Coordinates of C-alpha atoms in Angstrom, one line a residue:
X292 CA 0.0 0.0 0.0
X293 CA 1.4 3.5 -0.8
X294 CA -0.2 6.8 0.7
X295 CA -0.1 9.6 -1.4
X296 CA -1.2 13.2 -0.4
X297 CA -4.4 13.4 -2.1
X298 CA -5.9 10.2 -0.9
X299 CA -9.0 10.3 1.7
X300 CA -8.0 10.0 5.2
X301 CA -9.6 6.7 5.8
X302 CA -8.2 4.4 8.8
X303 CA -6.4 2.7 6.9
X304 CA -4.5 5.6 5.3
X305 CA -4.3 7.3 8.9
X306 CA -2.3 4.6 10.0
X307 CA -0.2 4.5 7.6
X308 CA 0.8 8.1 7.8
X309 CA 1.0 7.6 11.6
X310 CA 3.8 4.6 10.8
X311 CA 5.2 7.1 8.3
X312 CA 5.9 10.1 10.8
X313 CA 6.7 7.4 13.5
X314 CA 9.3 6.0 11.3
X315 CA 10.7 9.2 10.1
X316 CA 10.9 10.7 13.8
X317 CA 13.0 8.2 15.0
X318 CA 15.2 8.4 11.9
X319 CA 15.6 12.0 11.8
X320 CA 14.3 13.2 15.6
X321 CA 12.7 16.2 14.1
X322 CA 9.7 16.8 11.3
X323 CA 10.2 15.9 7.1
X324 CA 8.2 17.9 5.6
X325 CA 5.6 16.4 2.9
X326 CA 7.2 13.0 4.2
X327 CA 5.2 11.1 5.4
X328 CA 2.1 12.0 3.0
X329 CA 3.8 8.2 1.0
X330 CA 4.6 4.7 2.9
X331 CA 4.3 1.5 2.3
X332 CA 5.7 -1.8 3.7
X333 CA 9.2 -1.2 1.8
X334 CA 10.1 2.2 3.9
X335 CA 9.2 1.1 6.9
X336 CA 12.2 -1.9 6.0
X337 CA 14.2 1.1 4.9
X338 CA 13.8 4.1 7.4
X339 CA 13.7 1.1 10.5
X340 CA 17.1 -0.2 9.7
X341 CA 19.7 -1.1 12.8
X342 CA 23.5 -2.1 12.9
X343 CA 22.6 -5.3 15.5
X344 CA 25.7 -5.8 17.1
X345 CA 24.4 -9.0 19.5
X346 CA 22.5 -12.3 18.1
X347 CA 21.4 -15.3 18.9
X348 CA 22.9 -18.3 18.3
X349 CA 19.9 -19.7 16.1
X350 CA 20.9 -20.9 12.8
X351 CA 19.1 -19.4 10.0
X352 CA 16.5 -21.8 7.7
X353 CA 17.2 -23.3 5.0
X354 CA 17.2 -21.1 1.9
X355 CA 18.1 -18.0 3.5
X356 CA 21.6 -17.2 1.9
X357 CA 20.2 -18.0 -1.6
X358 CA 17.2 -15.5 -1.3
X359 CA 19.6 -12.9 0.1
X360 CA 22.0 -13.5 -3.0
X361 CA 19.1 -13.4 -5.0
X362 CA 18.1 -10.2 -3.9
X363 CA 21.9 -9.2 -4.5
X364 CA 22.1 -10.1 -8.0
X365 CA 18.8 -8.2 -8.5
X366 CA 20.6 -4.7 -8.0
X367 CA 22.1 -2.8 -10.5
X368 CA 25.3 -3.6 -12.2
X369 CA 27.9 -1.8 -13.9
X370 CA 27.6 -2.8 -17.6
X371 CA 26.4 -5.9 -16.8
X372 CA 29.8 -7.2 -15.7
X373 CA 28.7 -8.1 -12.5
X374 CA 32.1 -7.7 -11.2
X375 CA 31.6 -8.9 -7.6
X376 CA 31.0 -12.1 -5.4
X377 CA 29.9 -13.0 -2.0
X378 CA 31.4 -15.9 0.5
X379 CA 29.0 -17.4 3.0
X380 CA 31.2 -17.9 5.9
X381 CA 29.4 -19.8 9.0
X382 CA 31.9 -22.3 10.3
X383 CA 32.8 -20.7 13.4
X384 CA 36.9 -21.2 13.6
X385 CA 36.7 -19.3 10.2
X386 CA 34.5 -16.8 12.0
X387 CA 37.0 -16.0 15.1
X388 CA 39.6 -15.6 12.6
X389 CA 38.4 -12.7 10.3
X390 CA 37.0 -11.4 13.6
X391 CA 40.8 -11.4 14.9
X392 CA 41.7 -9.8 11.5
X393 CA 38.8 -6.9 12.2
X394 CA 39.6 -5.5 14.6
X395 CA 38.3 -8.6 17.7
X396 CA 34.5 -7.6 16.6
X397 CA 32.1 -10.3 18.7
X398 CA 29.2 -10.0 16.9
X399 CA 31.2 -11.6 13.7
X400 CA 32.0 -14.5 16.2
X401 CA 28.3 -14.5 17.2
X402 CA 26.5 -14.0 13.9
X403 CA 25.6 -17.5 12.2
X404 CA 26.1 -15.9 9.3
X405 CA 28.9 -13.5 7.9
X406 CA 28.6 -12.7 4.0
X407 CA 32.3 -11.5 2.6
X408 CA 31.3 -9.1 -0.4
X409 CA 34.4 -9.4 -2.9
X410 CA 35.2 -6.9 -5.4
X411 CA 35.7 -9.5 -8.1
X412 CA 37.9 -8.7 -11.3
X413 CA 39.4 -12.5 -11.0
X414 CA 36.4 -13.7 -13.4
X415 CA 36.7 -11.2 -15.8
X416 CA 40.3 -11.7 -16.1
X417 CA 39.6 -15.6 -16.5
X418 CA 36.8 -14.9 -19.2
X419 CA 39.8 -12.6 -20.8
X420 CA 42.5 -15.1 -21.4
X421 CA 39.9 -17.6 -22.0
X422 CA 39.3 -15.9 -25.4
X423 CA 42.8 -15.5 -25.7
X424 CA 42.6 -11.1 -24.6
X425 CA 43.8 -9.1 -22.4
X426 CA 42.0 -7.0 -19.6
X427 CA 44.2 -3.8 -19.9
X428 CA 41.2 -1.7 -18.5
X429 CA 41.2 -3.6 -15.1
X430 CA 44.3 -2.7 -14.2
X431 CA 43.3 1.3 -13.4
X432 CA 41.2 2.5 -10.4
X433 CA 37.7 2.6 -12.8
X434 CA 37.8 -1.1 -13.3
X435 CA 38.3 -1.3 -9.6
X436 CA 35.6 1.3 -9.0
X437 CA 33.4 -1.1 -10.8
X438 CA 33.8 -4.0 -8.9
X439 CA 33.6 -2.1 -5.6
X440 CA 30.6 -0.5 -6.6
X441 CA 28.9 -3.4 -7.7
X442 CA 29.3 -5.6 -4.4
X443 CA 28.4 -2.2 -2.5
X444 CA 25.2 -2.4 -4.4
X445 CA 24.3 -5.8 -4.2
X446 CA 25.4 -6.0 -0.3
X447 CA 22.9 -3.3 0.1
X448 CA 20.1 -5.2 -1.2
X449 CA 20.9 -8.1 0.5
X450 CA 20.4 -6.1 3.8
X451 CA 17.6 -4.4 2.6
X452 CA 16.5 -8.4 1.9
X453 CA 17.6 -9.9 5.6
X454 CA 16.2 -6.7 7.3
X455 CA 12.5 -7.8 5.8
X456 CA 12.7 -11.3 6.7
X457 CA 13.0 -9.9 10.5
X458 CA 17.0 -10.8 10.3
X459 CA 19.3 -8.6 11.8
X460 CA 22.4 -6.7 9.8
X461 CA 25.6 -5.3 10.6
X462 CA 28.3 -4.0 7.8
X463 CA 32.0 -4.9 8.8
X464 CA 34.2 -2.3 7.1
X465 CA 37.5 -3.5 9.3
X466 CA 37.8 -6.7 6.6
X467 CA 39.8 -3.9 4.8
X468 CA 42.4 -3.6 7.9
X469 CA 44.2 -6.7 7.1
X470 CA 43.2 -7.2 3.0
X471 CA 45.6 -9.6 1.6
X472 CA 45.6 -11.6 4.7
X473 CA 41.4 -11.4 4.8
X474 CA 42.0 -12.0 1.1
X475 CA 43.9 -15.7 1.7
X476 CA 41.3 -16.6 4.7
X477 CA 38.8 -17.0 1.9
X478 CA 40.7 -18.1 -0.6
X479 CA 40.7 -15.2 -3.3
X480 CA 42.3 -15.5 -6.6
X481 CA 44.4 -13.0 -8.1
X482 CA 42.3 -9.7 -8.7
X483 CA 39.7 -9.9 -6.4
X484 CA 39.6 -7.9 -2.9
X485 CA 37.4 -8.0 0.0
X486 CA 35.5 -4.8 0.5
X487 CA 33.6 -5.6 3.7
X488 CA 31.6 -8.2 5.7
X489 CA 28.1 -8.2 6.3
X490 CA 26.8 -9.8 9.5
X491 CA 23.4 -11.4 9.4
X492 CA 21.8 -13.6 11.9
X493 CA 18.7 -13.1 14.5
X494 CA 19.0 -10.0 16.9
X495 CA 19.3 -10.8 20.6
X496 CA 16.2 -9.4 22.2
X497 CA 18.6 -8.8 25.8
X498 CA 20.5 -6.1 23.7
X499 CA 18.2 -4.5 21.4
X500 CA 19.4 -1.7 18.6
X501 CA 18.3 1.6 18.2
X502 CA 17.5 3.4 15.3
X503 CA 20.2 5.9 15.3
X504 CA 19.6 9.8 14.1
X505 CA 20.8 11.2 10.9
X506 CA 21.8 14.1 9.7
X507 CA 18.5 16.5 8.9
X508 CA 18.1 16.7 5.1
X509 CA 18.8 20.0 4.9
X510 CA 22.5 19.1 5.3
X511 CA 22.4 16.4 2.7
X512 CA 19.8 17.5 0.2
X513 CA 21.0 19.9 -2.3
X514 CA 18.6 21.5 -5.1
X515 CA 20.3 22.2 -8.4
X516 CA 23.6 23.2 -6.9
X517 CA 25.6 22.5 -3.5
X518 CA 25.6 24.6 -0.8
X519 CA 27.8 24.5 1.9
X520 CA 27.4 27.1 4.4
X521 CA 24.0 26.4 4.2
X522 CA 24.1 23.3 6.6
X523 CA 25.5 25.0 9.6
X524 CA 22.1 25.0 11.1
X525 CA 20.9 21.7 10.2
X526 CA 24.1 19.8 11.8
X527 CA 23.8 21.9 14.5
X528 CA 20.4 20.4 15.3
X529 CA 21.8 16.6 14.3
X530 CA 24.9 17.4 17.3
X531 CA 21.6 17.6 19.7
X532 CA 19.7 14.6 18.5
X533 CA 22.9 12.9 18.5
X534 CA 23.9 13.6 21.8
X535 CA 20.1 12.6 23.1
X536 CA 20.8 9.3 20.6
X537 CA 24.0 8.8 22.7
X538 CA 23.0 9.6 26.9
X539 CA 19.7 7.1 25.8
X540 CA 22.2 4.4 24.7
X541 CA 24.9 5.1 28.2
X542 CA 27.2 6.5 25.2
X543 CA 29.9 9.0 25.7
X544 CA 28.7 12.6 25.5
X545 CA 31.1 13.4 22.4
X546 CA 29.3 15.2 19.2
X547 CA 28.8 14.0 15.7
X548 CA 30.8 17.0 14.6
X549 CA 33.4 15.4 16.5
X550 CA 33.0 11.7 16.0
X551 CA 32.5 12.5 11.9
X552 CA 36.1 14.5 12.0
X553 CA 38.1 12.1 14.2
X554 CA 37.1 9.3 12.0
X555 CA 39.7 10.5 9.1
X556 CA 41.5 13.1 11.8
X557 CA 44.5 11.0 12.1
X558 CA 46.5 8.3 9.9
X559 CA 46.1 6.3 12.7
X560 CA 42.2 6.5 12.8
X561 CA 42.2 4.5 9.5
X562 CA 43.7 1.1 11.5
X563 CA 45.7 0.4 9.1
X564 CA 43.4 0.9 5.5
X565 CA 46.2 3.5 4.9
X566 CA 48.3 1.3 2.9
X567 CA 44.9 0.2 1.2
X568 CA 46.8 0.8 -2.5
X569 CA 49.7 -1.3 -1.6
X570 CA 47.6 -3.9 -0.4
X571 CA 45.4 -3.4 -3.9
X572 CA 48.2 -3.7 -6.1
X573 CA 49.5 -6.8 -4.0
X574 CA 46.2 -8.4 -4.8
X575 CA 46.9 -7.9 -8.4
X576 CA 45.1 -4.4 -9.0
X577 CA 47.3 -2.6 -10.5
X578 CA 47.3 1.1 -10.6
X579 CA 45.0 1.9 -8.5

């Protein structure tokens, strides 16, 4: 069901903009204008999403990773080259060691389930001196680009996917602090790099997530033409919410204006993703 501004407010309709503005409160902590006048089933998936950091130990069914890759190869690709792949990792020993390599995160231990999304130029290349060619265009940070915007897309319908089935999702970014060494854990060929994990597994009601605020859309949305300046106010208000965000959840009181800078303030603060192009060319992307 979608609600659009010129239908009658019939029950039916009121809740549904009630589950709108609901929704886009807790995503935002202040009003959207004009917002919530559409919903349906879809942005309530969209706007409720979590990072679930504790699970259960519950296996999941029987069919679940193929309906999640499904929903993966259903996003948009480059060209059609499909330049990515996905490794299902559940054994647990497997598990505690990319955990080790990222950083000791639990909730990789704890998941059932950790998908490895692989920027994947290694089946290309095959393909390429199959037919007896080269694949001189790989070797330069576009074909790269490609691959690692393909598996972002397709990891993100994939949580889009696990988050309807009432599954829990977490994206692990610190696969990229160790790369070739993540890279031989699950066995990648020659032109093919890890660009993050993806936790999936059943959320452990004792330590619920919280929907956590973003930034207001004035500091994001831009109309014909960027403006800067303009979203002084706007992340003013989000340093607020996100301090409210952050005493509710018995966080440190430190603003997103700080948290957002210290994040690329220091060499350090990238743990160790600073020799990322080494690592690149070591896994045979060359040029990057």
């Amino acid at each position: 069901m979608t609600l659009t501004a010129d239908l009658p407010a019939e029950p039916a309709f009121a809740d549904a903009r009630a589950d709108a503005e609901a929704a886009l409160h807790a995503r935002y902590r202040e009003l959207v204008a004009g917002a919530s006048a559409h919903w349906n089933e879809t942005l309530g998936v969209l706007l409720g999403h979590r990072s679930v950091r504790s699970y259960r130990p519950t296996p999941l069914p029987d069919g679940v990773v193929e309906i999640l890759v499904a929903a993966a190869q259903s996003a948009p690709t480059s060209s059609n080259a499909q330049a990515w792949s996905v490794v299902a990792v559940d054994d647990p020993e497997q598990k505690a060691r990319l955990s080790r390599l990222a950083g000791d995160q639990k909730h990789i231990r704890e998941a059932p389930l950790l998908l490895v999304w692989v920027a994947d130029l290694a089946r290309a290349a095959a393909l390429a001196d199959e037919q007896g060619t080269g694949l001189e265009g790989g070797d330069y940070l576009e074909g790269f680009l490609i691959a690692a915007f393909d598996a972002a897309l397709a990891a993100q319908n994939a949580l889009v996917a696990a988050e309807s089935l009432g599954l829990g999702t977490c994206y692990i970014g610190a696969l990229r602090n160790h790369p070739v060494e993540v890279a031989r854990e699950v066995g990648l060929p020659p032109r093919a790099a890890v660009v993050f994990g993806l936790t999936v597994g059943y959320e452990d009601p004792e330590t619920p997530a919280a929907v956590k605020p973003r930034l207001p859309q004035a500091a994001v949305l831009h109309r014909n033409r960027y403006a800067l300046d303009a979203q002084h106010p706007a992340i003013g208000r989000h340093d607020a919410h996100s301090l409210d965000f952050r005493a509710e959840q018995r966080l440190d009181p430190t603003p997103w204006t700080v948290l957002a800078v210290d994040r690329l303030r220091t060499v350090a603060a990238l743990k160790g993703r600073h020799v990322l192009r080494q690592a690149l060319e070591a896994l045979g992307f060359r040029n990057t």
